[in-house]
mmCIF file of C-alpha atoms in Angstrom:
data_model
loop_
_atom_site.group_PDB
_atom_site.id
_atom_site.type_symbol
_atom_site.label_atom_id
_atom_site.label_comp_id
_atom_site.label_asym_id
_atom_site.label_seq_id
_atom_site.Cartn_x
_atom_site.Cartn_y
_atom_site.Cartn_z
ATOM 1 C CA MET A 64 51.503 -74.344 90.062
ATOM 2 C CA ALA A 65 48.489 -73.875 92.325
ATOM 3 C CA LYS A 66 49.025 -70.081 92.342
ATOM 4 C CA VAL A 67 48.954 -69.969 88.601
ATOM 5 C CA ASN A 68 45.666 -71.842 88.458
ATOM 6 C CA VAL A 69 44.125 -69.495 91.023
ATOM 7 C CA SER A 70 45.186 -66.515 88.935
ATOM 8 C CA VAL A 71 43.714 -67.956 85.777
ATOM 9 C CA VAL A 72 40.458 -68.670 87.562
ATOM 10 C CA ALA A 73 40.340 -65.136 88.965
ATOM 11 C CA LEU A 74 40.978 -63.645 85.477
ATOM 12 C CA GLY A 75 38.211 -65.761 84.039
ATOM 13 C CA VAL A 76 35.755 -64.651 86.701
ATOM 14 C CA THR A 77 36.687 -61.030 86.090
ATOM 15 C CA LEU A 78 36.083 -61.354 82.311
ATOM 16 C CA LEU A 79 32.709 -62.984 82.906
ATOM 17 C CA LEU A 80 31.660 -60.146 85.196
ATOM 18 C CA LEU A 81 32.756 -57.591 82.631
ATOM 19 C CA ALA A 82 30.830 -59.376 79.873
ATOM 20 C CA GLU A 83 27.704 -59.487 81.962
ATOM 21 C CA THR A 84 27.999 -55.791 82.768
ATOM 22 C CA TRP A 85 28.407 -54.963 79.005
ATOM 23 C CA ALA A 86 25.390 -56.997 78.107
ATOM 24 C CA GLN A 87 23.230 -55.233 80.666
ATOM 25 C CA ASN A 88 24.383 -51.740 79.645
ATOM 26 C CA PRO A 89 25.240 -51.682 75.907
ATOM 27 C CA LYS A 90 26.622 -48.396 74.547
ATOM 28 C CA LYS A 91 24.470 -46.489 72.038
ATOM 29 C CA ARG A 92 25.814 -46.252 68.506
ATOM 30 C CA LEU A 93 26.978 -42.839 67.452
ATOM 31 C CA THR A 94 24.713 -41.305 64.776
ATOM 32 C CA PRO A 95 24.866 -37.884 63.164
ATOM 33 C CA PRO A 96 22.629 -35.334 64.794
ATOM 34 C CA LYS A 97 19.307 -34.736 63.121
ATOM 35 C CA PRO A 98 18.342 -31.191 62.248
ATOM 36 C CA PRO A 99 15.701 -29.734 64.406
ATOM 37 C CA LYS A 100 12.211 -30.362 63.029
ATOM 38 C CA ALA A 101 11.261 -26.736 63.407
ATOM 39 C CA GLN A 102 14.143 -25.556 61.171
ATOM 40 C CA CYS A 103 13.104 -27.935 58.323
ATOM 41 C CA CYS A 104 9.529 -26.624 58.321
ATOM 42 C CA ASP A 105 10.767 -23.023 58.210
ATOM 43 C CA ASP A 106 12.815 -23.776 55.060
ATOM 44 C CA VAL A 107 9.819 -25.336 53.269
ATOM 45 C CA ARG A 108 7.603 -22.365 54.205
ATOM 46 C CA SER A 109 10.255 -19.970 52.883
ATOM 47 C CA LEU A 110 10.439 -21.785 49.544
ATOM 48 C CA LYS A 111 6.655 -21.771 49.270
ATOM 49 C CA VAL A 112 6.601 -18.010 49.879
ATOM 50 C CA GLN A 113 9.245 -17.444 47.201
ATOM 51 C CA VAL A 114 7.325 -19.555 44.657
ATOM 52 C CA ALA A 115 4.117 -17.660 45.432
ATOM 53 C CA ASN A 116 5.899 -14.313 45.023
ATOM 54 C CA LEU A 117 7.379 -15.363 41.689
ATOM 55 C CA THR A 118 3.998 -16.649 40.449
ATOM 56 C CA SER A 119 2.345 -13.366 41.441
ATOM 57 C CA LEU A 120 5.107 -11.375 39.718
ATOM 58 C CA LEU A 121 4.747 -13.374 36.482
ATOM 59 C CA GLU A 122 0.971 -12.968 36.504
ATOM 60 C CA GLU A 123 1.358 -9.226 37.032
ATOM 61 C CA MET A 124 3.852 -8.991 34.137
ATOM 62 C CA SER A 125 1.496 -10.989 31.917
ATOM 63 C CA ARG A 126 -1.422 -8.726 32.779
ATOM 64 C CA LYS A 127 0.674 -5.634 32.031
ATOM 65 C CA GLN A 128 1.826 -7.032 28.668
ATOM 66 C CA GLU A 129 -1.767 -7.881 27.798
ATOM 67 C CA THR A 130 -2.863 -4.356 28.782
ATOM 68 C CA ASP A 131 -0.038 -2.796 26.713
ATOM 69 C CA LEU A 132 -0.927 -4.951 23.708
ATOM 70 C CA MET A 133 -4.607 -4.000 23.936
ATOM 71 C CA SER A 134 -3.571 -0.359 24.129
ATOM 72 C CA VAL A 135 -1.488 -0.674 20.961
ATOM 73 C CA VAL A 136 -4.335 -2.448 19.201
ATOM 74 C CA ARG A 137 -6.759 0.282 20.211
ATOM 75 C CA GLN A 138 -4.352 2.956 18.955
ATOM 76 C CA ILE A 139 -4.041 1.154 15.599
ATOM 77 C CA MET A 140 -7.791 0.831 15.339
ATOM 78 C CA ASP A 141 -8.226 4.509 16.187
ATOM 79 C CA LEU A 142 -5.681 5.549 13.536
ATOM 80 C CA ASP A 143 -7.368 3.292 10.966
ATOM 81 C CA LYS A 144 -10.757 4.810 11.864
ATOM 82 C CA GLN A 145 -9.358 8.323 11.543
ATOM 83 C CA ASN A 146 -7.818 7.479 8.168
ATOM 84 C CA ARG A 147 -11.137 6.080 6.876
ATOM 85 C CA GLN A 148 -12.963 9.134 8.183
ATOM 86 C CA GLN A 149 -10.477 11.459 6.474
ATOM 87 C CA GLU A 150 -10.786 9.534 3.223
ATOM 88 C CA SER A 151 -14.560 9.643 3.530
ATOM 89 C CA ARG A 152 -14.490 13.420 4.074
ATOM 90 C CA VAL A 153 -12.282 13.967 1.012
ATOM 91 C CA THR A 154 -14.508 11.785 -1.140
ATOM 92 C CA GLU A 155 -17.650 13.465 0.180
ATOM 93 C CA ALA A 156 -16.246 16.930 -0.457
ATOM 94 C CA GLU A 157 -15.216 16.050 -3.980
ATOM 95 C CA SER A 158 -18.643 14.468 -4.586
ATOM 96 C CA LYS A 159 -20.508 17.571 -3.368
ATOM 97 C CA TYR A 160 -18.308 19.867 -5.402
ATOM 98 C CA SER A 161 -18.907 17.828 -8.536
ATOM 99 C CA GLU A 162 -22.646 17.624 -7.949
ATOM 100 C CA ILE A 163 -22.961 21.358 -7.500
ATOM 101 C CA ASN A 164 -21.086 22.102 -10.707
ATOM 102 C CA ASN A 165 -22.517 19.388 -12.926
ATOM 103 C CA ARG A 166 -26.098 18.648 -11.857
ATOM 104 C CA VAL A 167 -27.651 20.582 -14.717
ATOM 105 C CA GLU A 168 -25.225 19.213 -17.319
ATOM 106 C CA ILE A 169 -25.798 15.604 -16.245
ATOM 107 C CA MET A 170 -29.559 16.016 -16.509
ATOM 108 C CA GLN A 171 -29.168 17.485 -20.000
ATOM 109 C CA LEU A 172 -26.856 14.674 -20.987
ATOM 110 C CA GLN A 173 -29.295 12.036 -19.799
ATOM 111 C CA THR A 174 -31.997 13.653 -21.951
ATOM 112 C CA ALA A 175 -29.680 13.648 -24.947
ATOM 113 C CA GLN A 176 -28.826 9.966 -24.374
ATOM 114 C CA SER A 177 -32.488 8.995 -24.646
ATOM 115 C CA ALA A 178 -32.604 10.169 -28.269
ATOM 116 C CA THR A 179 -31.680 7.816 -31.116
ATOM 117 C CA GLN A 180 -28.082 8.377 -32.208
ATOM 118 C CA THR A 181 -26.187 7.718 -35.443
ATOM 119 C CA SER A 182 -22.435 7.442 -35.917
ATOM 120 C CA SER A 183 -22.267 11.109 -36.851
ATOM 121 C CA ASP A 184 -23.764 12.389 -33.599
ATOM 122 C CA ALA A 185 -22.547 9.695 -31.182
ATOM 123 C CA ILE A 186 -21.202 10.852 -27.825
ATOM 124 C CA TYR A 187 -17.991 8.913 -27.344
ATOM 125 C CA ASP A 188 -15.596 11.418 -25.681
ATOM 126 C CA CYS A 189 -15.458 14.845 -24.089
ATOM 127 C CA ALA A 190 -14.731 16.508 -27.431
ATOM 128 C CA SER A 191 -18.019 15.257 -28.853
ATOM 129 C CA LEU A 192 -19.773 16.504 -25.705
ATOM 130 C CA TYR A 193 -18.160 19.901 -26.154
ATOM 131 C CA SER A 194 -19.386 20.033 -29.740
ATOM 132 C CA LYS A 195 -22.954 19.561 -28.366
ATOM 133 C CA ASN A 196 -22.466 22.577 -26.130
ATOM 134 C CA TYR A 197 -21.601 20.788 -22.857
ATOM 135 C CA LYS A 198 -18.926 23.207 -21.796
ATOM 136 C CA ILE A 199 -18.661 22.888 -18.020
ATOM 137 C CA SER A 200 -15.806 20.781 -16.646
ATOM 138 C CA GLY A 201 -16.882 17.775 -14.574
ATOM 139 C CA GLU A 202 -17.994 14.169 -14.562
ATOM 140 C CA TYR A 203 -20.098 12.865 -17.471
ATOM 141 C CA LYS A 204 -21.410 9.458 -18.442
ATOM 142 C CA LEU A 205 -20.747 8.420 -22.013
ATOM 143 C CA PRO A 206 -23.481 6.153 -23.332
ATOM 144 C CA LYS A 207 -22.900 2.759 -24.818
ATOM 145 C CA ASP A 208 -22.528 2.953 -28.603
ATOM 146 C CA GLU A 209 -23.134 -0.198 -30.659
ATOM 147 C CA PHE A 210 -21.869 1.371 -33.883
ATOM 148 C CA LEU A 211 -18.451 2.243 -32.408
ATOM 149 C CA GLY A 212 -18.378 -0.693 -29.998
ATOM 150 C CA THR A 213 -17.851 1.498 -26.947
ATOM 151 C CA PRO A 214 -19.338 0.587 -23.518
ATOM 152 C CA GLU A 215 -21.018 2.989 -21.101
ATOM 153 C CA LEU A 216 -18.239 4.891 -19.392
ATOM 154 C CA SER A 217 -17.963 7.576 -16.689
ATOM 155 C CA VAL A 218 -15.345 10.172 -17.600
ATOM 156 C CA PHE A 219 -14.078 13.506 -16.288
ATOM 157 C CA CYS A 220 -14.053 16.265 -18.905
ATOM 158 C CA ASP A 221 -11.841 19.358 -18.903
ATOM 159 C CA MET A 222 -13.837 21.872 -20.912
ATOM 160 C CA GLU A 223 -11.614 24.875 -20.136
ATOM 161 C CA THR A 224 -7.882 24.211 -20.636
ATOM 162 C CA ASN A 225 -6.530 25.367 -24.006
ATOM 163 C CA GLY A 226 -9.979 25.316 -25.606
ATOM 164 C CA GLY A 227 -11.433 22.365 -23.672
ATOM 165 C CA GLY A 228 -12.730 19.070 -25.023
ATOM 166 C CA TRP A 229 -10.194 16.997 -23.040
ATOM 167 C CA THR A 230 -10.999 13.510 -21.703
ATOM 168 C CA LEU A 231 -8.906 12.751 -18.597
ATOM 169 C CA ILE A 232 -7.221 9.340 -18.677
ATOM 170 C CA GLN A 233 -5.266 9.737 -15.426
ATOM 171 C CA ARG A 234 -5.137 11.953 -12.342
ATOM 172 C CA ARG A 235 -2.908 12.063 -9.249
ATOM 173 C CA LYS A 236 -3.718 14.604 -6.555
ATOM 174 C CA VAL A 237 -4.961 13.009 -3.325
ATOM 175 C CA GLY A 238 -2.579 10.108 -2.723
ATOM 176 C CA LEU A 239 -5.115 7.655 -1.277
ATOM 177 C CA THR A 240 -5.222 5.322 -4.288
ATOM 178 C CA SER A 241 -2.344 2.912 -4.891
ATOM 179 C CA PHE A 242 -1.183 2.653 -8.487
ATOM 180 C CA LYS A 243 0.771 -0.525 -7.868
ATOM 181 C CA ARG A 244 -1.873 -2.622 -9.690
ATOM 182 C CA ASP A 245 -1.937 -5.729 -11.869
ATOM 183 C CA TRP A 246 -2.520 -6.044 -15.613
ATOM 184 C CA LYS A 247 -6.285 -6.580 -15.396
ATOM 185 C CA GLN A 248 -6.783 -3.520 -13.198
ATOM 186 C CA TYR A 249 -4.815 -1.293 -15.544
ATOM 187 C CA LYS A 250 -6.770 -2.798 -18.439
ATOM 188 C CA ASN A 251 -10.205 -1.989 -17.002
ATOM 189 C CA GLY A 252 -9.303 1.094 -14.954
ATOM 190 C CA PHE A 253 -9.459 1.846 -11.241
ATOM 191 C CA GLY A 254 -9.852 4.656 -8.669
ATOM 192 C CA SER A 255 -12.405 7.443 -8.314
ATOM 193 C CA ILE A 256 -13.221 9.614 -11.323
ATOM 194 C CA ARG A 257 -13.394 12.566 -8.932
ATOM 195 C CA GLY A 258 -10.100 11.763 -7.256
ATOM 196 C CA ASP A 259 -7.107 9.643 -8.307
ATOM 197 C CA PHE A 260 -7.766 7.199 -11.144
ATOM 198 C CA TRP A 261 -6.554 5.386 -14.252
ATOM 199 C CA LEU A 262 -9.251 5.317 -16.931
ATOM 200 C CA GLY A 263 -8.194 1.890 -18.285
ATOM 201 C CA ASN A 264 -5.966 0.865 -21.179
ATOM 202 C CA ASP A 265 -8.881 -0.605 -23.129
ATOM 203 C CA HIS A 266 -10.724 2.709 -22.906
ATOM 204 C CA ILE A 267 -7.616 4.741 -23.781
ATOM 205 C CA PHE A 268 -7.049 2.495 -26.792
ATOM 206 C CA ARG A 269 -10.605 3.137 -28.031
ATOM 207 C CA LEU A 270 -10.301 6.887 -27.408
ATOM 208 C CA THR A 271 -7.095 7.101 -29.438
ATOM 209 C CA ARG A 272 -8.151 5.073 -32.455
ATOM 210 C CA GLN A 273 -8.633 8.454 -34.110
ATOM 211 C CA PRO A 274 -5.563 10.720 -34.245
ATOM 212 C CA SER A 275 -5.237 12.258 -30.799
ATOM 213 C CA VAL A 276 -3.304 14.804 -28.756
ATOM 214 C CA LEU A 277 -1.945 14.004 -25.315
ATOM 215 C CA ARG A 278 -1.554 16.761 -22.736
ATOM 216 C CA ILE A 279 0.193 16.204 -19.388
ATOM 217 C CA GLU A 280 -0.180 18.860 -16.693
ATOM 218 C CA MET A 281 1.987 18.822 -13.580
ATOM 219 C CA GLU A 282 2.206 20.737 -10.309
ATOM 220 C CA ASP A 283 4.988 20.616 -7.713
ATOM 221 C CA TRP A 284 4.767 21.128 -3.943
ATOM 222 C CA GLN A 285 5.669 24.816 -4.276
ATOM 223 C CA GLY A 286 2.609 25.479 -6.477
ATOM 224 C CA GLN A 287 4.595 25.788 -9.738
ATOM 225 C CA THR A 288 3.021 24.229 -12.849
ATOM 226 C CA ARG A 289 4.378 22.810 -16.132
ATOM 227 C CA TYR A 290 2.918 20.944 -19.090
ATOM 228 C CA ALA A 291 3.996 18.659 -21.880
ATOM 229 C CA GLU A 292 1.919 18.152 -25.025
ATOM 230 C CA TYR A 293 2.296 15.567 -27.748
ATOM 231 C CA GLY A 294 0.637 16.306 -31.097
ATOM 232 C CA PHE A 295 0.405 12.614 -31.920
ATOM 233 C CA PHE A 296 -0.564 9.970 -29.373
ATOM 234 C CA THR A 297 -2.071 6.468 -29.656
ATOM 235 C CA LEU A 298 -1.934 3.042 -28.011
ATOM 236 C CA GLY A 299 -1.864 -0.428 -29.444
ATOM 237 C CA ASN A 300 -4.483 -2.941 -28.371
ATOM 238 C CA GLU A 301 -4.047 -5.586 -25.655
ATOM 239 C CA LEU A 302 -2.549 -8.100 -28.104
ATOM 240 C CA ASN A 303 0.169 -5.521 -28.697
ATOM 241 C CA SER A 304 0.568 -4.858 -24.969
ATOM 242 C CA TYR A 305 -0.897 -1.348 -25.308
ATOM 243 C CA LYS A 306 2.267 -0.177 -26.976
ATOM 244 C CA LEU A 307 2.852 3.571 -26.810
ATOM 245 C CA PHE A 308 3.289 5.716 -29.931
ATOM 246 C CA LEU A 309 3.797 9.489 -29.683
ATOM 247 C CA ALA A 310 5.478 12.424 -31.382
ATOM 248 C CA ASN A 311 5.554 16.210 -31.790
ATOM 249 C CA TYR A 312 6.414 17.382 -28.261
ATOM 250 C CA SER A 313 5.717 20.941 -27.119
ATOM 251 C CA GLY A 314 5.508 22.558 -23.713
ATOM 252 C CA ASN A 315 7.695 23.804 -20.838
ATOM 253 C CA ALA A 316 8.199 20.636 -18.723
ATOM 254 C CA GLY A 317 10.806 18.973 -20.913
ATOM 255 C CA ASP A 318 10.297 15.909 -23.100
ATOM 256 C CA SER A 319 10.426 13.059 -20.617
ATOM 257 C CA LEU A 320 8.096 10.691 -22.480
ATOM 258 C CA ARG A 321 10.039 10.331 -25.717
ATOM 259 C CA TYR A 322 12.322 7.716 -24.030
ATOM 260 C CA HIS A 323 9.162 5.610 -23.568
ATOM 261 C CA ASN A 324 8.020 5.810 -27.208
ATOM 262 C CA ASN A 325 7.468 2.458 -28.913
ATOM 263 C CA THR A 326 7.462 0.563 -25.599
ATOM 264 C CA ASN A 327 4.914 -1.913 -24.237
ATOM 265 C CA PHE A 328 2.896 -1.346 -21.101
ATOM 266 C CA SER A 329 4.193 -3.219 -17.991
ATOM 267 C CA THR A 330 2.636 -3.995 -14.608
ATOM 268 C CA VAL A 331 3.828 -5.834 -11.502
ATOM 269 C CA ASN A 332 2.547 -9.158 -12.880
ATOM 270 C CA LYS A 333 3.403 -8.587 -16.592
ATOM 271 C CA ASP A 334 6.972 -7.477 -17.240
ATOM 272 C CA ASN A 335 7.169 -6.139 -20.802
ATOM 273 C CA ASP A 336 9.983 -3.647 -20.392
ATOM 274 C CA LYS A 337 13.326 -3.639 -22.246
ATOM 275 C CA CYS A 338 15.413 -4.134 -19.123
ATOM 276 C CA VAL A 339 16.787 -7.052 -17.132
ATOM 277 C CA ASP A 340 15.219 -5.485 -14.030
ATOM 278 C CA ASP A 341 11.501 -5.667 -13.395
ATOM 279 C CA CYS A 342 10.824 -1.941 -13.757
ATOM 280 C CA ALA A 343 7.150 -2.085 -12.718
ATOM 281 C CA SER A 344 8.069 -3.645 -9.343
ATOM 282 C CA LEU A 345 11.000 -1.291 -8.806
ATOM 283 C CA ARG A 346 9.020 1.812 -9.762
ATOM 284 C CA LYS A 347 5.787 0.679 -8.021
ATOM 285 C CA GLY A 348 3.361 1.324 -10.867
ATOM 286 C CA GLY A 349 2.102 0.382 -14.294
ATOM 287 C CA TYR A 350 3.695 2.324 -17.177
ATOM 288 C CA TRP A 351 5.410 2.175 -20.561
ATOM 289 C CA TYR A 352 8.765 1.313 -19.016
ATOM 290 C CA ASN A 353 11.825 1.210 -21.211
ATOM 291 C CA CYS A 354 14.928 0.493 -19.088
ATOM 292 C CA CYS A 355 13.567 1.817 -16.852
ATOM 293 C CA THR A 356 12.272 5.389 -17.065
ATOM 294 C CA ASP A 357 12.597 9.108 -17.742
ATOM 295 C CA SER A 358 9.199 9.664 -16.186
ATOM 296 C CA ASN A 359 6.987 7.681 -13.831
ATOM 297 C CA LEU A 360 3.577 9.310 -13.654
ATOM 298 C CA ASN A 361 1.985 6.169 -12.096
ATOM 299 C CA GLY A 362 4.592 5.793 -9.333
ATOM 300 C CA ALA A 363 4.157 6.025 -5.548
ATOM 301 C CA PHE A 364 2.672 9.181 -4.065
ATOM 302 C CA TYR A 365 5.169 10.948 -1.767
ATOM 303 C CA ARG A 366 4.208 14.096 0.084
ATOM 304 C CA TYR A 367 6.338 17.206 0.032
ATOM 305 C CA GLY A 368 8.474 16.336 -2.963
ATOM 306 C CA GLN A 369 11.874 14.951 -2.183
ATOM 307 C CA HIS A 370 12.226 11.187 -1.673
ATOM 308 C CA ILE A 371 15.566 9.433 -1.600
ATOM 309 C CA THR A 372 15.246 5.689 -2.329
ATOM 310 C CA LYS A 373 17.436 3.097 -3.947
ATOM 311 C CA ASN A 374 15.110 2.986 -6.953
ATOM 312 C CA PRO A 375 13.361 6.327 -7.601
ATOM 313 C CA ASP A 376 9.737 5.276 -7.527
ATOM 314 C CA GLY A 377 7.776 8.490 -7.004
ATOM 315 C CA ILE A 378 5.631 10.475 -9.431
ATOM 316 C CA THR A 379 8.518 11.786 -11.455
ATOM 317 C CA TRP A 380 9.215 13.811 -14.574
ATOM 318 C CA TYR A 381 12.975 13.951 -15.054
ATOM 319 C CA GLY A 382 12.826 16.943 -17.422
ATOM 320 C CA TRP A 383 11.521 19.190 -14.661
ATOM 321 C CA HIS A 384 12.547 18.071 -11.148
ATOM 322 C CA GLY A 385 14.704 15.029 -11.859
ATOM 323 C CA SER A 386 14.384 11.497 -10.499
ATOM 324 C CA ASN A 387 14.107 12.127 -6.738
ATOM 325 C CA TYR A 388 11.241 14.632 -6.693
ATOM 326 C CA SER A 389 7.699 13.293 -6.454
ATOM 327 C CA LEU A 390 5.131 15.689 -7.955
ATOM 328 C CA LYS A 391 2.050 16.867 -6.078
ATOM 329 C CA LYS A 392 -0.426 16.688 -8.930
ATOM 330 C CA VAL A 393 -0.580 15.181 -12.433
ATOM 331 C CA GLU A 394 -3.318 15.022 -15.044
ATOM 332 C CA MET A 395 -3.109 13.187 -18.379
ATOM 333 C CA LYS A 396 -5.812 14.047 -20.918
ATOM 334 C CA VAL A 397 -6.523 13.424 -24.603
ATOM 335 C CA ARG A 398 -8.651 14.931 -27.357
ATOM 336 C CA PRO A 399 -8.820 14.469 -31.139
ATOM 337 C CA VAL A 400 -6.251 16.218 -33.313
ATOM 338 C CA ASP A 401 -8.974 17.850 -35.391
ATOM 339 C CA PHE A 402 -10.860 19.250 -32.390
ATOM 340 C CA GLN A 403 -12.085 22.818 -32.878
ATOM 341 C CA PRO A 404 -13.230 24.838 -29.853
#
């Protein structure tokens, strides 16, 4: 029994010694190793460099796009400037040509206008000018006439073709003037009397209140010419939508206006045609559209003839070149039926 007690006491002493030793030298807890501080800083610096490189690249791309855009804008501005200069040269050349040929006649006409006029000697069209011995083709100014109710009007007179005395009501030859216009513009007229123009439906109505002849002259891109002439031509007034009446065709171009007889005038904002479609919008002009057309003298100007579109919208005369050939030049002109050269 005494041995057992001694053993227990010895074991207790041993445990106490071990506990004291543990308390004096505790083991450190195991923790995951921390990354080296130097490695962490290197990663941050690398990311900063990448961000800086991307920022620089984006800025460079932005500057390049801005430079390219400015280059395109400059090219567009240069082309627009060249176009305006070309248009100015054409207008200037036409103006000088007209001035050279008509300076004397205009001075004589201004003198004649200062004299008192009666209804018998009124100057109201190119035929009346011709009868007063103004026989050079060119631009003239018709004076206002209270008796006939006609305003002052600049016109171009053809004093040579088939005896002369023709007042031009339309011309297509340059291609710089759009004929896709509204009702008011076709009513009052537009364009340059020396270049491409429409005289105006109101003026054409007044010119054709007396029995008149219509002559249409055409030229293609090969230099060939044709004409169509109608021995009777007149328009209704605006209340009747400038309805077309014509008859007695002659010429060598084919009768491509008869289909339009007894039809109202239509424009892009006033659809008076006899068709479900809006012919003026499809054919890009103002005209006496039926459903829709056998001719389209106020259509879009296409260079070099052939144009293939869904809706033939060029300057066409079906009796000569068909629907897909846009003519180079057209003139429409009128004079009284009883005109005598």
